[in-house]
XYZ file of N, CA and C in Angstrom:
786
model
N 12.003 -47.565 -36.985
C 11.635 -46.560 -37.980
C 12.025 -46.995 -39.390
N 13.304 -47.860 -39.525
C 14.056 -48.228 -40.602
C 12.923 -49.282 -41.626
N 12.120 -50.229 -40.922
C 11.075 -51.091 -41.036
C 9.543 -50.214 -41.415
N 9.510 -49.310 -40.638
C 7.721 -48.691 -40.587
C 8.178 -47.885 -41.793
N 8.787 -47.204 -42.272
C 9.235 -46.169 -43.214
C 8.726 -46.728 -44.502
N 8.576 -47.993 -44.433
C 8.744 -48.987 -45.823
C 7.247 -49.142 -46.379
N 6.109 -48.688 -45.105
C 5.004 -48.923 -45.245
C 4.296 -47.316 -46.098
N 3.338 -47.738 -47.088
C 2.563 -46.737 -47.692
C 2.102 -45.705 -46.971
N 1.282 -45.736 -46.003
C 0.820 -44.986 -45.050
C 2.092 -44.409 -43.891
N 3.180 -44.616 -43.908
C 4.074 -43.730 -43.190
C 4.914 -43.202 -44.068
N 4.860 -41.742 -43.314
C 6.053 -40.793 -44.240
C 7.044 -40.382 -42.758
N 8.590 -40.270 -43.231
C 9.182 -39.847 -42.337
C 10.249 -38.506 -42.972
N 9.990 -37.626 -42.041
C 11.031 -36.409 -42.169
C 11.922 -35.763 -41.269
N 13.443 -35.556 -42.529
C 14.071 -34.906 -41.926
C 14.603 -33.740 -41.729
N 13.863 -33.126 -42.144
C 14.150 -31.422 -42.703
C 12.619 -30.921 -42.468
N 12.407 -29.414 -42.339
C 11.613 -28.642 -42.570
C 11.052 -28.956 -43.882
N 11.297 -29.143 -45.004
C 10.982 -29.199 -46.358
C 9.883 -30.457 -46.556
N 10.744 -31.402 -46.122
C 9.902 -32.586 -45.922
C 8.947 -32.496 -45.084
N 8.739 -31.974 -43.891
C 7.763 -32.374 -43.505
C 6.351 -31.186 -44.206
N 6.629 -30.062 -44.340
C 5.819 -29.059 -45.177
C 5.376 -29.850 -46.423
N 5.772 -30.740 -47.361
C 5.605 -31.397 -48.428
C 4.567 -32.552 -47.790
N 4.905 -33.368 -46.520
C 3.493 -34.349 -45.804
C 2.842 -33.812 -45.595
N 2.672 -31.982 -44.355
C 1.160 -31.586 -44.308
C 0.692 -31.412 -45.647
N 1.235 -30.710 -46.649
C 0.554 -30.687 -47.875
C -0.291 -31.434 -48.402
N 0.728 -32.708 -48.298
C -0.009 -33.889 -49.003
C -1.123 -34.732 -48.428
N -1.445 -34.482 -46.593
C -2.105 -34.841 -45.998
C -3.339 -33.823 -45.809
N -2.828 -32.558 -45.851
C -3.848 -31.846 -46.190
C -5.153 -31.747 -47.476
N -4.377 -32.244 -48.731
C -4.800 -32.497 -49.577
C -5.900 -33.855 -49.030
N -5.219 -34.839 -49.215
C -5.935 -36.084 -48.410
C -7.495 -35.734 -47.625
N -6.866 -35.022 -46.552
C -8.360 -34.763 -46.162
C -9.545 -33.843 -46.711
N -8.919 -32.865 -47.508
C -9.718 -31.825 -48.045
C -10.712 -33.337 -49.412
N -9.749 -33.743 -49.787
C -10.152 -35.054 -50.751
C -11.367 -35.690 -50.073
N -11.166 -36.577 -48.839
C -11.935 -37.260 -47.866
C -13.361 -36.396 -47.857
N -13.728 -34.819 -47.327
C -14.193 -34.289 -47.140
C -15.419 -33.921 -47.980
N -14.734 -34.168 -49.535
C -15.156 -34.058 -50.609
C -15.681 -35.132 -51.233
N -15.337 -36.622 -50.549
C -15.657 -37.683 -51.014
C -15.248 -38.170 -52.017
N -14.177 -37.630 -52.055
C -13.231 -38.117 -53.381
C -11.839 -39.241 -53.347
N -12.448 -39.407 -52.016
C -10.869 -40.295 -51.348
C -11.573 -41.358 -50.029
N -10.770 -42.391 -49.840
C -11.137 -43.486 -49.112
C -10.811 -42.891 -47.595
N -11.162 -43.082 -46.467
C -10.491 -42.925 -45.304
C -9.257 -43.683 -44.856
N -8.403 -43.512 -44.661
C -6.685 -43.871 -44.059
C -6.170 -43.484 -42.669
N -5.531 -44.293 -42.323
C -4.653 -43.503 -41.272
C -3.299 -43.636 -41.797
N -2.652 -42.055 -41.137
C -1.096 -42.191 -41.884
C -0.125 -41.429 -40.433
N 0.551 -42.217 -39.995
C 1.554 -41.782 -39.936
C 2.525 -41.065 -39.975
N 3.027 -40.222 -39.198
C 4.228 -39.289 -39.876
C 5.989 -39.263 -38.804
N 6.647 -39.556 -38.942
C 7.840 -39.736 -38.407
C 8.769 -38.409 -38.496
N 8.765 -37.683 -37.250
C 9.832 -36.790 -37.588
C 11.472 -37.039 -37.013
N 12.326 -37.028 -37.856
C 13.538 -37.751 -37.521
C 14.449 -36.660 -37.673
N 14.939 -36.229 -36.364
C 16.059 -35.471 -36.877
C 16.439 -33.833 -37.385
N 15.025 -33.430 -36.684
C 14.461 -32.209 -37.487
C 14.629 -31.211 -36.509
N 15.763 -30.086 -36.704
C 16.152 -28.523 -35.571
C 14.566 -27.606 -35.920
N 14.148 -27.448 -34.809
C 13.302 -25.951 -35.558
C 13.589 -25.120 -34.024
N 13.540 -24.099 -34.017
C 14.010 -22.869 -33.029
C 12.555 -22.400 -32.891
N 12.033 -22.335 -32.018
C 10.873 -21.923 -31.243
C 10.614 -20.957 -30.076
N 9.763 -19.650 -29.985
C 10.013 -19.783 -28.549
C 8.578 -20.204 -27.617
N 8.996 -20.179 -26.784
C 7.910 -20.730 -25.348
C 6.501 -20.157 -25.545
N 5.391 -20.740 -25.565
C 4.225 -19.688 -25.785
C 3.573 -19.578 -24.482
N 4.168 -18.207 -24.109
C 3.719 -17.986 -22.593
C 2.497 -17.341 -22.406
N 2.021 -16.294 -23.672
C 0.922 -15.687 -23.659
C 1.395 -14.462 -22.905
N 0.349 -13.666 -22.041
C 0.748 -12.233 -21.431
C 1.752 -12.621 -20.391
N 3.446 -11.942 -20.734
C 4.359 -12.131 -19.537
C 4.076 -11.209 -18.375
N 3.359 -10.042 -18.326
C 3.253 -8.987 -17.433
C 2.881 -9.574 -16.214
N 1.846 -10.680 -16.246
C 1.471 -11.255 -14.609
C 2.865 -11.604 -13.714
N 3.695 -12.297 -14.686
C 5.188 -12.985 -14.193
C 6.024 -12.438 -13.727
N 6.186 -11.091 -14.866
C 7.288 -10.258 -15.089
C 6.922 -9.751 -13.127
N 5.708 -9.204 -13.225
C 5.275 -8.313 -11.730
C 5.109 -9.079 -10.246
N 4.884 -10.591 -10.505
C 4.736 -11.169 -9.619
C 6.091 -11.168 -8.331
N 5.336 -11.608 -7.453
C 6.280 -11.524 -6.030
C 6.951 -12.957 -6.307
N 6.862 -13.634 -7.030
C 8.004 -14.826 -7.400
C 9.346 -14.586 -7.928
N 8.565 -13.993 -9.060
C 9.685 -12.873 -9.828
C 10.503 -12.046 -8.843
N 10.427 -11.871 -8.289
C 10.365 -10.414 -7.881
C 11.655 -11.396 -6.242
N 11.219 -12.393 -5.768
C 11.864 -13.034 -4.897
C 12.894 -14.203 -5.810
N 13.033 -14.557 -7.266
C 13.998 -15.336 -7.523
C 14.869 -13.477 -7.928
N 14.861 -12.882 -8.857
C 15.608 -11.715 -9.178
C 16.253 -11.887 -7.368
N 15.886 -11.486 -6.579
C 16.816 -10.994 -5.561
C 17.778 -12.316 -5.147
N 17.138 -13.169 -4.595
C 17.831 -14.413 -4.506
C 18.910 -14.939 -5.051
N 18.729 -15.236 -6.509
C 19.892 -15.461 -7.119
C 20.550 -14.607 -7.682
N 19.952 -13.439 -7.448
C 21.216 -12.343 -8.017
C 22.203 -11.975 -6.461
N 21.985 -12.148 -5.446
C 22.976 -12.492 -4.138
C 23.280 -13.978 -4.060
N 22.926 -15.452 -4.778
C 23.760 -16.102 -4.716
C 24.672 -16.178 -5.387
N 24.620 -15.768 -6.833
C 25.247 -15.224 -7.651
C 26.499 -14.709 -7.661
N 26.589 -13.479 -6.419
C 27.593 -12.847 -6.666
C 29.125 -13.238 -5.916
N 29.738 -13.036 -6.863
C 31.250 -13.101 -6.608
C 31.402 -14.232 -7.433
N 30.640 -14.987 -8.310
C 31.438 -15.933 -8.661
C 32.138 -15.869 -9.948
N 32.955 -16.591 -10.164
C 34.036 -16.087 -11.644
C 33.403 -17.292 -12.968
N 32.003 -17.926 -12.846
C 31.608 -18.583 -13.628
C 30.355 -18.220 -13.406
N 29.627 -18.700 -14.808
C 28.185 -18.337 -14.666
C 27.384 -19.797 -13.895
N 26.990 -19.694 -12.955
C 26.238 -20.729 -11.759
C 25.320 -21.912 -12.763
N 25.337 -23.180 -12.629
C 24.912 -24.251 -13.166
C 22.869 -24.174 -12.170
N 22.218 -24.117 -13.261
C 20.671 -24.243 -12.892
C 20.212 -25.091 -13.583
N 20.080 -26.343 -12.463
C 19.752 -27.684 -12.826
C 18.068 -27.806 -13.042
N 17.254 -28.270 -13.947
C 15.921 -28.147 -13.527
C 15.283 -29.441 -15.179
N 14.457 -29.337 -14.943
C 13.616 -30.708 -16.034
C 12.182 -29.719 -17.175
N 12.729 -28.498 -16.971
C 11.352 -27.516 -17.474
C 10.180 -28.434 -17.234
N 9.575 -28.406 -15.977
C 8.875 -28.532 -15.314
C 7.445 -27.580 -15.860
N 6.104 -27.983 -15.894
C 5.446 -26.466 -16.563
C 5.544 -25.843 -14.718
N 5.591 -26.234 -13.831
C 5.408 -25.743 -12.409
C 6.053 -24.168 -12.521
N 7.277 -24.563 -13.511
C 8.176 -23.294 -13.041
C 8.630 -22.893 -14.417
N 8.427 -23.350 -15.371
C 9.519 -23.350 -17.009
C 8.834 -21.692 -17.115
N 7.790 -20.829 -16.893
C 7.481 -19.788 -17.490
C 8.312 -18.841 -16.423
N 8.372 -19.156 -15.086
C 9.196 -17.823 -14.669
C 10.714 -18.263 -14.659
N 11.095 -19.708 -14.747
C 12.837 -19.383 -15.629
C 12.938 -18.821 -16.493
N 12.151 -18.980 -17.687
C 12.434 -18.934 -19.027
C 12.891 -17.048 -19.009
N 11.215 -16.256 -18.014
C 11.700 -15.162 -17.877
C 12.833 -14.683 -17.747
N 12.974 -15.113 -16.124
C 14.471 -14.807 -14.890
C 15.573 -15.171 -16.699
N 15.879 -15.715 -16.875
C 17.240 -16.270 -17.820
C 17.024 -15.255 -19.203
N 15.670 -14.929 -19.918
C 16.025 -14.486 -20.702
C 15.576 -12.322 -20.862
N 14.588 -11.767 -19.395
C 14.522 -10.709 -19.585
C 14.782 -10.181 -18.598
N 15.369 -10.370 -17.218
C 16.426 -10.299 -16.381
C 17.465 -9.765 -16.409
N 18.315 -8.959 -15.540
C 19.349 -8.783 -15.758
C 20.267 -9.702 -14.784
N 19.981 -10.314 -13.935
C 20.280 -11.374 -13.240
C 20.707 -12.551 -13.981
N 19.634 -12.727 -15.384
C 19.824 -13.866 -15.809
C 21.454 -14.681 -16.633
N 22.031 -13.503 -17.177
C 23.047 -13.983 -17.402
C 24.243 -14.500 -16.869
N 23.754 -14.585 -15.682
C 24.788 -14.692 -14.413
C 24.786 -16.473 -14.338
N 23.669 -17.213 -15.044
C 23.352 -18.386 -14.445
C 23.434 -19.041 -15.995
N 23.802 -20.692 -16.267
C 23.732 -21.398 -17.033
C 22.600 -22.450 -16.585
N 21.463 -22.795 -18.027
C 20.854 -23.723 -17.329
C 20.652 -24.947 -17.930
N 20.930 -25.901 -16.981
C 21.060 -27.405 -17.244
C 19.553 -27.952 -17.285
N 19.130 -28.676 -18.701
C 18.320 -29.331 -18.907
C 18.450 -30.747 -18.629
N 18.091 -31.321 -17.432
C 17.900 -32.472 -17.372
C 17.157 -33.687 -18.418
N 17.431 -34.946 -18.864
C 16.362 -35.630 -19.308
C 15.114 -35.799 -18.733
N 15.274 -36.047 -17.468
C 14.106 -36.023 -16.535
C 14.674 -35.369 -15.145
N 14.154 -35.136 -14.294
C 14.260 -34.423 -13.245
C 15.052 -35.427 -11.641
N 14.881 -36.394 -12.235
C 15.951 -37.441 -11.245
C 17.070 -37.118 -11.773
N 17.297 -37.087 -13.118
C 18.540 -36.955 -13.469
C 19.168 -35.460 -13.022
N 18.348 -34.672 -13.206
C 18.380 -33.261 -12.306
C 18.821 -33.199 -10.953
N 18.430 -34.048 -10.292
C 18.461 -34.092 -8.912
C 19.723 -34.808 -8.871
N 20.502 -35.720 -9.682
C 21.628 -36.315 -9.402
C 22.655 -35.260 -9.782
N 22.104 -34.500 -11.164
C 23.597 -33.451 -11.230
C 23.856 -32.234 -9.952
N 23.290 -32.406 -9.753
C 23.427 -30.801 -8.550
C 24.656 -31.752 -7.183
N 24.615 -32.886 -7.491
C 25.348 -33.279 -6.513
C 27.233 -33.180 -7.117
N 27.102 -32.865 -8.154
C 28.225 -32.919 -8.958
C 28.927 -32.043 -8.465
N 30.657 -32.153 -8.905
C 31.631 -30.945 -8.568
C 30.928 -29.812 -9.560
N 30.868 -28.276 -8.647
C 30.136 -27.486 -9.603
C 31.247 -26.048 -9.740
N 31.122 -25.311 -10.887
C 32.047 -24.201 -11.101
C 31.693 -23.064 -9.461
N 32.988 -22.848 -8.918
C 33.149 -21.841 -7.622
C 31.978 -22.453 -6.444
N 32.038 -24.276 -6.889
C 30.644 -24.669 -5.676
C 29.730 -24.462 -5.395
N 28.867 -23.771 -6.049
C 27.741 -23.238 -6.546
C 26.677 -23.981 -7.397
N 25.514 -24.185 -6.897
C 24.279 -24.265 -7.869
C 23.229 -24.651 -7.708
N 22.354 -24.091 -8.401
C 20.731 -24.243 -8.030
C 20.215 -25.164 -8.493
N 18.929 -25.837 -8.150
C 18.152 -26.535 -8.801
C 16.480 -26.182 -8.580
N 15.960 -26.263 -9.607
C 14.621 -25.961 -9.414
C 14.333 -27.747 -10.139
N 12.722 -27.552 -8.860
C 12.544 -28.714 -9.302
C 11.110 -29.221 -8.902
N 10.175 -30.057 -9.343
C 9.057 -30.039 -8.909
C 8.409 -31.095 -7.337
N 7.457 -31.473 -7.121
C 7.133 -31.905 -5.817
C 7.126 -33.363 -5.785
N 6.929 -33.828 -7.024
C 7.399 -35.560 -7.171
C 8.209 -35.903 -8.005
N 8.784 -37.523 -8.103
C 9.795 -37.889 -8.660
C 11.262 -37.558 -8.208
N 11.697 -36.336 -8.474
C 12.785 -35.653 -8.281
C 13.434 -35.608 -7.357
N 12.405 -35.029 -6.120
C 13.035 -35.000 -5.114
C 12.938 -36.425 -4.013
N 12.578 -37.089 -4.736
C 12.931 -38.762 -4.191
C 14.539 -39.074 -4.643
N 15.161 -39.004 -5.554
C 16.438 -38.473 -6.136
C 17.689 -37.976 -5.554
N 17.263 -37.314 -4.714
C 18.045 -36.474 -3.811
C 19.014 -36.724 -2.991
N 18.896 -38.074 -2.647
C 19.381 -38.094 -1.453
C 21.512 -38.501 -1.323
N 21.176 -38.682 -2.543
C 22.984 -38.776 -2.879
C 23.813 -37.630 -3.189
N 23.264 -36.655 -4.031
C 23.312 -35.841 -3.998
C 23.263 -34.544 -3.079
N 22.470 -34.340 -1.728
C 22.985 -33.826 -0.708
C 23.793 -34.830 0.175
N 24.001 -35.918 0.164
C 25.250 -36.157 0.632
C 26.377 -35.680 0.617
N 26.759 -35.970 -0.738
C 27.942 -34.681 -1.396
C 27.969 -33.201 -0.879
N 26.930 -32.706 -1.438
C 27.101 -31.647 -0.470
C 27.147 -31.364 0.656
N 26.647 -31.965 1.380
C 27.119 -31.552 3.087
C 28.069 -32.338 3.822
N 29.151 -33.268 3.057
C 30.137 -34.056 3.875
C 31.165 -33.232 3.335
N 32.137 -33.788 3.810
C 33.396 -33.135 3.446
C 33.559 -31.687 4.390
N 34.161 -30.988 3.607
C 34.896 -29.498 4.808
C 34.498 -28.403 4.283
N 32.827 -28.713 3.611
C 32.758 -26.874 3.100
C 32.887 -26.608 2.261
N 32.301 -25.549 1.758
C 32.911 -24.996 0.157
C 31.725 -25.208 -1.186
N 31.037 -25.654 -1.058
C 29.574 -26.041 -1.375
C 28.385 -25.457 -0.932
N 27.693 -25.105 -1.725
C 26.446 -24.403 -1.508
C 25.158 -24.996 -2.942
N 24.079 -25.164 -2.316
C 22.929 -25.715 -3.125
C 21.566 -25.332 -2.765
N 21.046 -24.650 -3.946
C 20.436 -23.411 -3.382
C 18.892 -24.401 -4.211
N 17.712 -24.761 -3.648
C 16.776 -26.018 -4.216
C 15.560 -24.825 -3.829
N 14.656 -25.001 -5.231
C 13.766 -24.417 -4.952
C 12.511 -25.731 -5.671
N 11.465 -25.661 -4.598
C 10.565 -27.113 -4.809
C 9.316 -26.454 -5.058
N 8.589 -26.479 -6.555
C 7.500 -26.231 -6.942
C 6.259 -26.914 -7.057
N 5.396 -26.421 -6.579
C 3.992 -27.199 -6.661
C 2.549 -26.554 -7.702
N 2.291 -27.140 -8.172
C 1.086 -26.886 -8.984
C -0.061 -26.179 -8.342
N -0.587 -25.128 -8.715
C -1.961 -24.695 -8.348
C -2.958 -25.289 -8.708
N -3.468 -25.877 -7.759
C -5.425 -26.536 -7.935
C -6.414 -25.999 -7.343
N -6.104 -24.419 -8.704
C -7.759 -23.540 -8.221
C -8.708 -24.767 -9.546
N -8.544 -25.289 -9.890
C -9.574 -25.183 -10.794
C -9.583 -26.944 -10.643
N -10.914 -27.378 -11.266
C -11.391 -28.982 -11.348
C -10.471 -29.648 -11.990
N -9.711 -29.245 -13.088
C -9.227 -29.849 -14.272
C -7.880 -29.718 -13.752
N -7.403 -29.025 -12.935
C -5.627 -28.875 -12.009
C -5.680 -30.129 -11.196
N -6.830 -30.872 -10.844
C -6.383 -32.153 -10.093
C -5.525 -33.428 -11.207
N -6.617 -33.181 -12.239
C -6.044 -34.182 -13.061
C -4.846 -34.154 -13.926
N -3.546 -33.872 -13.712
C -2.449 -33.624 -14.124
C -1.580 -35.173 -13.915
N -1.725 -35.364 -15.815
C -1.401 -36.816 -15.827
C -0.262 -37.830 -15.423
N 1.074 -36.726 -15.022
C 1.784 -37.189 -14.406
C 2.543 -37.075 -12.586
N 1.097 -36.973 -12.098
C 1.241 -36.269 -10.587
C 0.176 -37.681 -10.412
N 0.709 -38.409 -8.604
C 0.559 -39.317 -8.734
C -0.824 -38.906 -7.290
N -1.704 -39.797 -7.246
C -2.766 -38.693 -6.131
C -2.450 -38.741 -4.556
N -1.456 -37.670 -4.725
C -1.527 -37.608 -3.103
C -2.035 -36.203 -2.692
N -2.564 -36.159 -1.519
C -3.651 -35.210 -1.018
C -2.165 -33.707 -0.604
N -1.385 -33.747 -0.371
C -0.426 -33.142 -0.276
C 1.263 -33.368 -0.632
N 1.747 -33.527 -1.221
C 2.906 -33.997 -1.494
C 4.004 -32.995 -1.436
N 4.871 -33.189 -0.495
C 6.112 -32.158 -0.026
C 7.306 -32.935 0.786
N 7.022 -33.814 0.003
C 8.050 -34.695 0.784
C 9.656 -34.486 0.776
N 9.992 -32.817 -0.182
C 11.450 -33.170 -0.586
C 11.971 -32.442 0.982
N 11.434 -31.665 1.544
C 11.722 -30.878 2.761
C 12.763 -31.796 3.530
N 11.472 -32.939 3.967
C 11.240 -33.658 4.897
C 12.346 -34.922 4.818
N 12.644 -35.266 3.653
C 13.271 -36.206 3.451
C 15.195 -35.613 2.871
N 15.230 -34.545 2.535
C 16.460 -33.479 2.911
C 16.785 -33.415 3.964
N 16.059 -33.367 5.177
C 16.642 -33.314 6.670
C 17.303 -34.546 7.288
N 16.802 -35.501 6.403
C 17.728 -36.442 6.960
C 18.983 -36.353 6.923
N 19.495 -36.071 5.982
C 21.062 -35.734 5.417
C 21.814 -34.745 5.930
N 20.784 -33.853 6.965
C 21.774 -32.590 7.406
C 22.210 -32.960 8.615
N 23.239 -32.689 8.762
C 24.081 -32.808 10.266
C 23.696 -31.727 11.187
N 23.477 -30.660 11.119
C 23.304 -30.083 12.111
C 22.298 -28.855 11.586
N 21.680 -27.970 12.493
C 21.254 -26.353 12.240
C 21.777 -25.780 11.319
N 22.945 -25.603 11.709
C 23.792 -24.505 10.462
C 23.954 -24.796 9.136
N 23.635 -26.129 9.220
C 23.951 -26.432 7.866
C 22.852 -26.179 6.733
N 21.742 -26.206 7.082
C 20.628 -25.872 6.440
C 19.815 -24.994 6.385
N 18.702 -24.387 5.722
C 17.902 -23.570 5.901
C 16.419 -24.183 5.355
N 15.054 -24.622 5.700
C 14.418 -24.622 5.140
C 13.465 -24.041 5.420
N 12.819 -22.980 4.359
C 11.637 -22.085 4.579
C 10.197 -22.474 3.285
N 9.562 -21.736 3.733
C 8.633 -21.703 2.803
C 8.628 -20.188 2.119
N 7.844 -20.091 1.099
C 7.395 -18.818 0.078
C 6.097 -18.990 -0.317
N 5.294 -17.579 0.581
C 3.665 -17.552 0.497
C 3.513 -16.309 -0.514
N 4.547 -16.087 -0.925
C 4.389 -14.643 -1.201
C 4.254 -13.809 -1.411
N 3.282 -12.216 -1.633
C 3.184 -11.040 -0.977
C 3.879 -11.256 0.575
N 2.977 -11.927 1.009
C 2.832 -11.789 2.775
C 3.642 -12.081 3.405
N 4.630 -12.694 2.986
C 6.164 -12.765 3.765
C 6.733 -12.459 2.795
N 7.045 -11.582 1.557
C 7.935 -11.679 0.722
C 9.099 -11.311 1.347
N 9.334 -10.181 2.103
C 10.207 -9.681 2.702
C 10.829 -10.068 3.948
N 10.013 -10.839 4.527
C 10.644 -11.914 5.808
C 11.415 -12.864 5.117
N 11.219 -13.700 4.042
C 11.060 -14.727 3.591
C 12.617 -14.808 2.500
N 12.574 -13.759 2.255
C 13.861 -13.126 1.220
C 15.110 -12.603 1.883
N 14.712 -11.805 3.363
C 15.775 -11.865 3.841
C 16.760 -13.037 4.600
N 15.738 -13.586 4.734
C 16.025 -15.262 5.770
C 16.697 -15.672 4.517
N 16.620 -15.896 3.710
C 17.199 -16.754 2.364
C 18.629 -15.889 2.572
N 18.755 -14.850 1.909
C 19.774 -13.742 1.534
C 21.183 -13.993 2.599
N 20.372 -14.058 4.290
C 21.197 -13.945 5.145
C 21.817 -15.497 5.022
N 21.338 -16.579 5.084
C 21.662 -17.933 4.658
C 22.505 -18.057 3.535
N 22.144 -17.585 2.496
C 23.503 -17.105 0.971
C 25.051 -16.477 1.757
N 24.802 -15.558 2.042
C 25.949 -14.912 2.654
C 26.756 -15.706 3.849
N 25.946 -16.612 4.677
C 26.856 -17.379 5.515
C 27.160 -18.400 4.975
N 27.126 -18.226 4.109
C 27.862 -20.018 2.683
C 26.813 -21.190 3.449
N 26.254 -21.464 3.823
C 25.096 -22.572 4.699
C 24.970 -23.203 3.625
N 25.486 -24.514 3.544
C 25.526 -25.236 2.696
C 24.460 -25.700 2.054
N 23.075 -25.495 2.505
C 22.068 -26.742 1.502
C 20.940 -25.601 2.563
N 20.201 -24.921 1.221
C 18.918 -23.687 1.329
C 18.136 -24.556 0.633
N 16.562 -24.079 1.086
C 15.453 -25.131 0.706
C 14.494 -24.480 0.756
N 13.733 -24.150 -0.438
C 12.698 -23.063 -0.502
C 11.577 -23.284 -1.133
N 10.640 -24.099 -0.272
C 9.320 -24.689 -1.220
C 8.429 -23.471 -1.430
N 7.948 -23.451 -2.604
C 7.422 -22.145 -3.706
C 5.922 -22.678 -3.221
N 5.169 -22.410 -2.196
C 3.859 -22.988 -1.866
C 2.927 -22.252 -2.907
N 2.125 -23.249 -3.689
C 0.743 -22.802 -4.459
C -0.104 -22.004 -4.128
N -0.810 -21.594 -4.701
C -1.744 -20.520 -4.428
C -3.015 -21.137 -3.422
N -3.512 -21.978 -3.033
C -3.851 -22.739 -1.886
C -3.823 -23.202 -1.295
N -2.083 -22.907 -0.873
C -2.078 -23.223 0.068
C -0.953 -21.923 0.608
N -1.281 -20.580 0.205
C -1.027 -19.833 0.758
C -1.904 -18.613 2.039
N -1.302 -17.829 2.373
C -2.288 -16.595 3.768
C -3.062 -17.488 4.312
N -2.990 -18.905 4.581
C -4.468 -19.506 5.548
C -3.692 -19.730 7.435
N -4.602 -19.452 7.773
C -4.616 -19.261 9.274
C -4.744 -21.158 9.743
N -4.303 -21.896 10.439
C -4.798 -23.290 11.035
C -5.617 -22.992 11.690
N -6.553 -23.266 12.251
C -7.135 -23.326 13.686
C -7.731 -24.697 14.151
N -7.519 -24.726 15.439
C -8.059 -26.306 16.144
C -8.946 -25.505 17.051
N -10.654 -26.122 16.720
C -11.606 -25.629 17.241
C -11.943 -26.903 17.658
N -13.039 -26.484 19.115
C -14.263 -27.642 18.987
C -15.182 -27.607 18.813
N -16.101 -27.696 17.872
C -17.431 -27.384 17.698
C -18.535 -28.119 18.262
N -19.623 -27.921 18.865
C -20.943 -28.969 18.807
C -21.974 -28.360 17.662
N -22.318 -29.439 17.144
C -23.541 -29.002 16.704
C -24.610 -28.679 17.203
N -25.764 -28.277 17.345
C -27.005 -28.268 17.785
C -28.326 -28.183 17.117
């Protein structure tokens, strides 16, 4: 930056002030261009260093606020939650899978203040802190269906060796592909199903008790699905596993038919 800074065509800022003074001046520029009063350029702009406080643009929260997601993290972590004398470490990479119903749960919740949440750099790195010593042994991670939970596997080590006293409460999100343009999500790599964190978590568990892994379709099991979790919280079961299944791949029936044609 110390080198490119030096060039005509780059401006770099470190303040609000400065950079309001480049759109200006770039604005000008093009209104110029437009007018034919100016050559065409490309320019550069470097922002270095610059706080601005934002919030999330979620658009209408009411779908979220009402949803049976909502509606199954509120109960969940407000019973893993309780009793502890620190606010619970929530490891996660703001994922878009899940960043709109944390952002909720943490900031219009009454649950939410119960929990601190850890921004990972990336979501491996996510997946390595949850293995960490955590305040009263406690903590969640939300996290999405690749990368991350390849990550894992040192991290439930930790947790399930030793004598107890640990609990890690993983919730694994997947993207909805109702639509043409949901396949192409530029950092999802093409696999026809990808859920591999389940599957590759079981290796690490020693026995039944030690684990729980369910799925979440939910309306249609919300209430099967929440108590199975709840009752698993309360027996301290060291390592809960709760893949958040997409909207297609929820209420479908299997069936193995044989058909002939004719």
């Amino acid at each position: 930056y110390n080198i490119l800074m030096n060039h005509k065509n780059v401006a770099v800022c470190a303040n609000a002030l400065e950079l309001r003074q480049v759109v200006s001046y770039l604005t000008r520029r093009i209104d110029g261009y437009l007018r034919r009063e100016c050559e065409p350029s490309f320019s550069l702009v470097v922002i270095r260093g610059l706080d601005v406080t934002l919030p999330p643009v979620l658009g209408d929260l009411e779908p979220i606020m009402k949803s049976p997601e909502m509606a199954f993290m509120r109960r969940v972590l407000g019973r893993f939650a309780d009793g502890c004398n620190h606010r619970v470490p929530l490891y996660g990479c703001s994922a878009f899978e899940y960043i709109q119903y944390l952002h909720v749960f943490l900031e219009n919740m009454p649950e939410g203040p119960k929990y601190q949440y850890v921004c990972g750099r990336t979501d491996i790195q996510a997946a390595h802190m949850c293995g960490y010593q955590q305040p009263d042994g406690k903590c969640v991670l939300f996290i999405n269906d690749v990368y991350g939970v390849n990550s894992l596997g040192e991290s439930l080590r930790a947790v399930l060796s030793g004598f107890g006293g640990k609990q890690l409460l993983i919730f694994i999100w997947h993207p909805s592909l109702v639509k043409v343009i949901d396949h192409f999500h530029l950092h999802r790599p093409p696999l026809v199903w990808p859920n591999l964190g389940p599957m590759l978590a079981k290796f690490y568990v020693r026995s039944e008790n030690d684990a729980l892994f369910t799925d979440f379709e939910g309306r249609s099991d919300f209430e099967v699905v929440t108590r199975r979790v709840e009752e698993a919280v309360d027996a301290n079961m060291p390592l809960i596993c709760v893949t958040m299944l997409p909207e297609q791949e929820r209420d479908f029936v299997n069936l193995d038919i044989r058909a002939k044609a004719v």
